[in-house]
Amino acid sequence: MEHSVSYIFDDKLLEHCDKLPPVKQRASMVHALIESYELLKYMNIIPSVKATPEDLQLFHSSSFVKCMKESNDLDLDDVNEEQIEFGLGYDCPPFENIFETILTIAGGSLTAASRLVSEDTKIAINWCGGWHHAQRDEAEGFCYVNDIVIGIEKLREKFKRILYIDLDIHHGNGVENAFAFSKKVFTLSFHKHEPGFYPGSGLLSDVGLGNGRGYSCNVPLKEGVSDYSLNYLFKIICPQIYEAYQPEVVVVQCGSDCLNEDPLGQSNLTLDSLGECIRSILNWNKPTLFLGGGGYNLPNTARLWTYLTAIITGQDKLISMDIPDNDFFLKYGPGYELPIVKGNQKDTNDKTYLDCIIKTVKDNLKKYDVKSSL
């Protein structure tokens, strides 16, 4: 039976994503929970097609691709100055078969984008994608390849106006930088912005450059953002941007490190607020690509992306709040439930600050005359 949702999955994709140093076994944990909730039967399962080195150059430089290829069998101890220059080491350490992994990750999002371009699906999901920090010439922030930009470049074969929405707790700097000078991709990032918090970019005043000025929007959040604050901003800002820009396709990065209990994100959010964001996007009824991203509390990442899969497939009102038996069941203790509790940090994003952001975004859309005609 054909469904309107395509789910990118195959064993090789999981195998390679399970090797990524900061999130080992996460891909398998996510897939196992989705499978245990019997959500696969509501989607078309599409095996990914590995990208080629030429595909990587839809965004990355030839010298970066060459360096990654030559680093395929590198040991951490073997890293030289050239590899360090291209970002290998520190938060992106080399590992065995790294180039094959990069090609496989990029291939997952390319496969998803291709389904939308060919109109074989209305919605595509690739939870193995969403690596938004990688730059044209540099691996960065646990991201060895920017599969998002590569996927968007594929979408540009068909769609003239693409809206990119980033829900990760970290600023989507790699994607914004890639399209900073373009009106053909509008980038919108909700993220924490505090002194010392990675990557340190994404100010409210950062609105794009040159011909693309006004076509980037950043929503910098203070410590302790709550479900209320995120949804208050999202439900006002997103419709304003949507109405002004009139996108033909939407790409959503659903990083789960914004959830409570994430060791890097340190935020208050629960599944509820992210779910409301996704429902709002689905109501636009546009071709949409949903991607993963950050998420370093692995059970909570699996909870979120499973819950979002249920929303996307229309099954969220029917699934059990008790975690079904699966290969990683013991990781969900002690409660073994799907929901997560909200954090108890003080939300320093008061209404005055939230309204200031909303006013600035609205003024910028008018100031830079953001519109659908290109």
Coordinates of C-alpha atoms in Angstrom, one line a residue:
M1 CA 0.0 0.0 0.0
E2 CA 1.3 3.4 -0.9
H3 CA 1.5 6.1 1.8
S4 CA 2.1 9.8 1.7
V5 CA 5.1 9.5 4.0
S6 CA 8.5 8.0 3.0
Y7 CA 10.8 6.7 5.7
I8 CA 14.4 6.5 4.7
F9 CA 15.9 3.3 6.2
D10 CA 18.2 0.5 5.4
D11 CA 20.7 -1.6 7.4
K12 CA 23.8 0.2 5.9
L13 CA 22.5 3.6 6.9
L14 CA 21.9 2.5 10.5
E15 CA 25.3 0.7 10.6
H16 CA 27.2 3.8 9.5
C17 CA 25.2 6.3 11.7
D18 CA 25.6 4.0 14.7
K19 CA 29.4 4.6 14.4
L20 CA 29.3 8.4 14.8
P21 CA 31.4 9.1 17.9
P22 CA 29.0 11.3 20.0
V23 CA 25.9 9.2 19.3
K24 CA 26.9 5.6 19.0
Q25 CA 24.0 3.2 18.5
R26 CA 21.5 6.1 18.5
A27 CA 20.3 5.4 15.0
S28 CA 19.4 1.8 15.9
M29 CA 17.7 2.8 19.1
V30 CA 15.5 5.3 17.2
H31 CA 14.6 2.8 14.6
A32 CA 13.9 0.0 17.1
L33 CA 11.4 2.3 19.0
I34 CA 9.6 3.4 15.8
E35 CA 9.4 -0.3 14.8
S36 CA 8.1 -1.4 18.2
Y37 CA 5.3 1.1 18.0
E38 CA 4.3 -0.4 14.6
L39 CA 4.6 2.9 12.8
L40 CA 6.5 1.4 9.8
K41 CA 3.2 0.1 8.3
Y42 CA 2.0 3.7 7.8
M43 CA 5.0 4.7 5.7
N44 CA 6.8 3.7 2.5
I45 CA 10.2 2.3 3.6
I46 CA 12.8 3.6 1.1
P47 CA 16.4 2.3 1.2
S48 CA 18.9 5.1 0.9
V49 CA 21.3 5.4 -2.1
K50 CA 24.8 6.2 -1.1
A51 CA 26.0 9.6 -2.4
T52 CA 28.9 9.9 -4.7
P53 CA 32.0 12.2 -4.2
E54 CA 30.5 14.4 -6.9
D55 CA 27.2 14.7 -4.8
L56 CA 29.2 16.0 -1.9
Q57 CA 30.4 18.8 -4.1
L58 CA 26.9 20.2 -4.3
F59 CA 28.1 22.0 -1.2
H60 CA 31.5 20.9 0.0
S61 CA 34.8 22.0 -1.8
S62 CA 36.7 19.5 -3.8
S63 CA 39.7 19.9 -1.4
F64 CA 37.5 19.0 1.6
V65 CA 36.1 15.9 -0.2
K66 CA 39.6 14.9 -1.2
C67 CA 40.8 15.2 2.4
M68 CA 37.9 13.1 3.7
K69 CA 38.5 10.5 1.1
E70 CA 42.2 10.3 2.1
S71 CA 41.3 10.1 5.8
N72 CA 39.2 6.9 5.3
D73 CA 41.6 4.7 7.3
L74 CA 43.1 7.3 9.6
D75 CA 43.7 6.7 13.3
L76 CA 43.2 9.6 15.7
D77 CA 47.0 9.5 16.3
D78 CA 47.7 10.0 12.6
V79 CA 45.9 13.3 12.2
N80 CA 48.1 15.8 10.4
E81 CA 47.8 19.6 9.9
E82 CA 45.8 19.3 6.7
Q83 CA 43.2 17.1 8.4
I84 CA 43.0 19.5 11.4
E85 CA 42.5 22.3 8.9
F86 CA 39.5 20.6 7.5
G87 CA 38.0 19.9 10.9
L88 CA 39.2 16.4 11.8
G89 CA 40.1 16.1 15.4
Y90 CA 38.6 17.5 18.7
D91 CA 34.8 17.3 18.2
C92 CA 35.0 15.5 14.8
P93 CA 37.7 12.8 15.4
P94 CA 38.4 10.5 12.5
F95 CA 37.2 6.9 12.7
E96 CA 37.4 3.8 10.5
N97 CA 35.8 4.0 7.1
I98 CA 34.9 7.7 7.7
F99 CA 34.5 8.5 4.0
E100 CA 32.0 5.7 3.5
T101 CA 30.0 7.0 6.4
I102 CA 30.0 10.5 5.0
L103 CA 28.8 9.3 1.7
T104 CA 26.1 7.2 3.3
I105 CA 24.8 10.0 5.6
A106 CA 24.7 12.4 2.7
G107 CA 23.0 9.7 0.6
G108 CA 20.1 9.4 3.1
S109 CA 19.1 13.0 2.8
L110 CA 19.7 13.0 -1.0
T111 CA 17.4 10.0 -1.3
A112 CA 14.7 11.8 0.8
A113 CA 15.0 15.0 -1.2
S114 CA 14.8 13.0 -4.5
R115 CA 11.5 11.5 -3.4
L116 CA 10.1 15.0 -3.0
V117 CA 11.6 16.2 -6.3
S118 CA 10.0 13.3 -8.2
E119 CA 6.7 13.8 -6.4
D120 CA 6.8 10.2 -5.3
T121 CA 5.9 11.3 -1.8
K122 CA 4.5 14.4 0.1
I123 CA 6.6 13.9 3.2
A124 CA 10.1 12.3 3.6
I125 CA 11.7 11.4 7.0
N126 CA 15.4 10.8 7.5
W127 CA 16.2 10.7 11.2
C128 CA 19.8 9.8 10.3
G129 CA 20.3 13.2 8.7
G130 CA 20.3 16.8 10.1
W131 CA 24.0 17.5 10.5
H132 CA 23.7 21.3 10.3
H133 CA 27.1 22.6 11.5
A134 CA 29.5 21.3 8.8
Q135 CA 30.9 24.1 6.6
R136 CA 31.9 24.0 3.0
D137 CA 35.6 23.4 4.0
E138 CA 35.3 22.0 7.5
A139 CA 33.8 19.3 9.7
E140 CA 32.4 21.0 12.8
G141 CA 30.3 20.4 15.9
F142 CA 30.1 16.5 15.5
C143 CA 29.0 17.1 11.8
Y144 CA 31.3 15.5 9.2
V145 CA 29.1 16.4 6.2
N146 CA 26.3 18.9 5.8
D147 CA 23.7 16.5 4.4
I148 CA 21.0 19.3 4.9
V149 CA 22.6 21.7 2.4
I150 CA 23.2 18.8 -0.1
G151 CA 19.6 17.8 0.2
I152 CA 18.4 21.4 -0.2
E153 CA 20.5 21.7 -3.4
K154 CA 18.7 18.6 -4.7
L155 CA 15.4 20.2 -3.9
R156 CA 16.4 23.3 -5.8
E157 CA 16.1 21.2 -9.0
K158 CA 12.3 21.5 -8.7
F159 CA 11.5 24.1 -6.0
K160 CA 12.2 27.8 -6.3
R161 CA 11.4 28.8 -2.7
I162 CA 12.6 26.6 0.2
L163 CA 12.0 27.3 3.9
Y164 CA 14.5 25.7 6.3
I165 CA 13.4 25.5 9.9
D166 CA 16.0 24.5 12.6
L167 CA 14.7 23.4 16.0
D168 CA 18.0 22.2 17.4
I169 CA 19.2 23.9 20.6
H170 CA 22.3 24.9 18.7
H171 CA 22.3 27.5 15.9
G172 CA 22.1 26.0 12.4
N173 CA 25.2 27.9 11.3
G174 CA 26.4 25.7 8.5
V175 CA 23.0 25.8 6.7
E176 CA 22.6 29.6 7.3
N177 CA 26.1 30.3 6.0
A178 CA 25.5 28.2 2.9
F179 CA 22.5 30.3 1.8
A180 CA 23.3 33.6 3.5
F181 CA 23.5 35.4 0.1
S182 CA 20.4 33.7 -1.4
K183 CA 16.7 34.5 -1.6
K184 CA 15.9 31.0 -2.8
V185 CA 16.3 29.5 0.7
F186 CA 14.9 31.2 3.7
T187 CA 16.6 29.9 6.9
L188 CA 14.9 30.1 10.3
S189 CA 16.7 28.9 13.4
F190 CA 15.4 28.7 17.0
H191 CA 18.4 28.1 19.3
K192 CA 20.0 29.0 22.7
H193 CA 22.3 31.9 22.6
E194 CA 24.3 32.4 25.8
P195 CA 28.0 33.3 26.5
G196 CA 30.2 30.3 25.8
F197 CA 27.3 28.2 24.3
Y198 CA 28.3 26.6 21.0
P199 CA 28.5 27.8 18.2
G200 CA 28.0 31.4 19.4
S201 CA 26.4 32.6 16.2
G202 CA 22.8 33.3 15.3
L203 CA 22.1 36.8 16.7
L204 CA 18.7 38.4 16.2
S205 CA 20.4 41.0 14.0
D206 CA 21.9 38.3 11.7
V207 CA 19.5 38.4 8.7
G208 CA 21.5 37.3 5.7
L209 CA 24.0 39.0 3.5
G210 CA 24.1 40.8 0.1
N211 CA 21.2 39.7 -2.1
G212 CA 20.0 37.4 0.7
R213 CA 19.7 40.1 3.3
G214 CA 16.4 39.6 5.1
Y215 CA 16.1 35.9 4.1
S216 CA 17.7 34.5 7.3
C217 CA 15.9 34.8 10.6
N218 CA 17.4 33.9 14.0
V219 CA 15.5 33.4 17.2
P220 CA 18.1 33.5 20.0
L221 CA 16.8 32.0 23.3
K222 CA 18.0 32.7 26.8
E223 CA 18.6 30.0 29.5
G224 CA 15.7 27.8 30.5
V225 CA 13.4 28.1 27.5
S226 CA 10.1 26.5 28.3
D227 CA 7.4 24.8 26.2
Y228 CA 5.3 28.0 26.6
S229 CA 8.1 30.3 25.4
L230 CA 9.0 28.2 22.3
N231 CA 5.3 27.7 21.2
Y232 CA 4.5 31.4 21.8
L233 CA 7.3 32.4 19.5
F234 CA 6.8 29.6 17.0
K235 CA 3.1 30.1 16.5
I236 CA 3.5 33.8 15.7
I237 CA 6.8 33.9 13.9
C238 CA 6.4 30.9 11.6
P239 CA 3.1 32.0 10.0
Q240 CA 4.5 35.5 9.4
I241 CA 7.5 34.1 7.5
Y242 CA 5.3 31.5 5.7
E243 CA 2.8 34.2 4.5
A244 CA 5.6 36.5 3.4
Y245 CA 7.8 34.0 1.7
Q246 CA 5.3 31.5 0.4
P247 CA 7.6 28.5 0.3
E248 CA 7.1 25.6 -2.1
V249 CA 8.8 23.1 0.1
V250 CA 9.8 22.9 3.8
V251 CA 12.9 21.3 5.4
V252 CA 12.8 20.8 9.2
Q253 CA 15.8 19.9 11.4
C254 CA 14.4 18.3 14.5
G255 CA 17.4 18.2 16.8
S256 CA 16.4 16.7 20.2
D257 CA 19.1 18.3 22.2
C258 CA 16.6 21.0 23.1
L259 CA 14.8 18.5 25.3
N260 CA 15.1 18.4 29.1
E261 CA 17.8 16.1 30.4
D262 CA 20.1 16.5 27.3
P263 CA 23.6 16.8 28.7
L264 CA 24.7 19.4 26.1
G265 CA 21.5 21.3 25.5
Q266 CA 20.5 21.9 29.1
S267 CA 17.0 23.1 28.3
N268 CA 13.4 22.6 29.7
L269 CA 11.5 21.4 26.7
T270 CA 9.3 18.3 26.4
L271 CA 7.9 16.3 23.5
D272 CA 4.7 18.5 23.7
S273 CA 6.3 21.7 22.4
L274 CA 8.2 20.1 19.6
G275 CA 5.1 18.2 18.6
E276 CA 3.1 21.4 18.4
C277 CA 5.7 22.9 16.1
I278 CA 5.5 19.9 13.8
R279 CA 1.7 20.0 13.7
S280 CA 1.8 23.6 12.7
I281 CA 4.2 22.8 9.9
L282 CA 2.1 19.9 8.7
N283 CA -1.0 22.1 8.6
W284 CA 0.7 24.0 5.7
N285 CA 0.2 20.9 3.6
K286 CA 3.5 21.5 1.7
P287 CA 6.1 18.9 0.6
T288 CA 8.2 18.5 3.7
L289 CA 11.5 16.9 4.6
F290 CA 12.0 16.0 8.2
L291 CA 15.6 15.4 9.5
G292 CA 17.2 14.5 12.8
G293 CA 20.2 16.4 14.2
G294 CA 21.6 16.8 17.7
G295 CA 20.5 14.7 20.7
Y296 CA 22.9 13.3 23.3
N297 CA 20.4 11.8 25.7
L298 CA 19.8 8.8 23.4
P299 CA 16.6 7.4 24.9
N300 CA 15.0 10.8 24.8
T301 CA 16.1 11.3 21.2
A302 CA 14.4 8.0 20.3
R303 CA 11.3 9.1 22.3
L304 CA 11.1 12.4 20.4
W305 CA 11.6 11.2 16.9
T306 CA 9.2 8.3 17.5
Y307 CA 6.6 10.7 18.8
L308 CA 7.1 13.0 15.8
T309 CA 6.9 10.0 13.4
A310 CA 3.5 9.2 15.1
I311 CA 2.4 12.8 14.5
I312 CA 3.5 12.8 10.9
T313 CA 1.7 9.6 10.2
G314 CA -1.4 10.6 12.1
Q315 CA -1.0 8.0 14.8
D316 CA -0.1 10.2 17.8
K317 CA -3.5 9.9 19.4
L318 CA -3.5 6.1 19.2
I319 CA 0.0 5.1 20.5
S320 CA 0.6 3.9 24.0
M321 CA 2.4 6.1 26.5
D322 CA 4.2 2.9 27.8
I323 CA 7.3 2.0 25.9
P324 CA 6.8 -1.3 24.0
D325 CA 9.3 -4.1 24.2
N326 CA 12.3 -3.6 22.0
D327 CA 16.0 -4.3 21.8
F328 CA 16.8 -1.3 23.9
F329 CA 13.9 -1.5 26.3
L330 CA 16.1 -1.3 29.5
K331 CA 17.5 2.1 28.4
Y332 CA 14.1 3.7 29.0
G333 CA 14.1 3.0 32.8
P334 CA 13.1 3.7 35.4
G335 CA 9.7 4.9 34.1
Y336 CA 9.6 3.1 30.7
E337 CA 7.2 5.7 29.4
L338 CA 7.2 7.8 26.2
P339 CA 6.7 11.3 27.7
I340 CA 9.5 13.1 29.4
V341 CA 9.3 15.5 32.3
K342 CA 9.8 19.2 31.8
G343 CA 12.9 20.8 33.3
N344 CA 12.9 23.0 36.4
Q345 CA 15.3 25.7 35.3
K346 CA 14.0 29.2 35.5
D347 CA 12.8 30.4 32.1
T348 CA 14.7 33.7 31.6
N349 CA 12.8 34.4 28.4
D350 CA 10.2 36.7 29.8
K351 CA 7.3 38.0 27.8
T352 CA 9.0 41.4 27.2
Y353 CA 11.9 39.6 25.5
L354 CA 9.7 37.3 23.5
D355 CA 7.6 40.2 22.2
C356 CA 10.8 42.1 21.3
I357 CA 11.9 39.1 19.2
I358 CA 8.5 38.9 17.5
K359 CA 8.5 42.7 16.7
T360 CA 12.0 42.6 15.3
V361 CA 11.2 39.6 13.0
K362 CA 8.0 41.3 11.8
D363 CA 9.9 44.6 11.2
N364 CA 12.7 42.8 9.3
L365 CA 10.2 41.0 7.0
K366 CA 8.8 44.4 6.1
K367 CA 12.2 46.3 6.1
Y368 CA 13.8 43.8 3.7
D369 CA 10.5 43.3 1.7
V370 CA 10.6 39.5 2.0
K371 CA 8.3 38.1 -0.5
S372 CA 7.7 35.1 -2.7
S373 CA 8.5 36.7 -6.1
L374 CA 12.2 36.2 -6.9

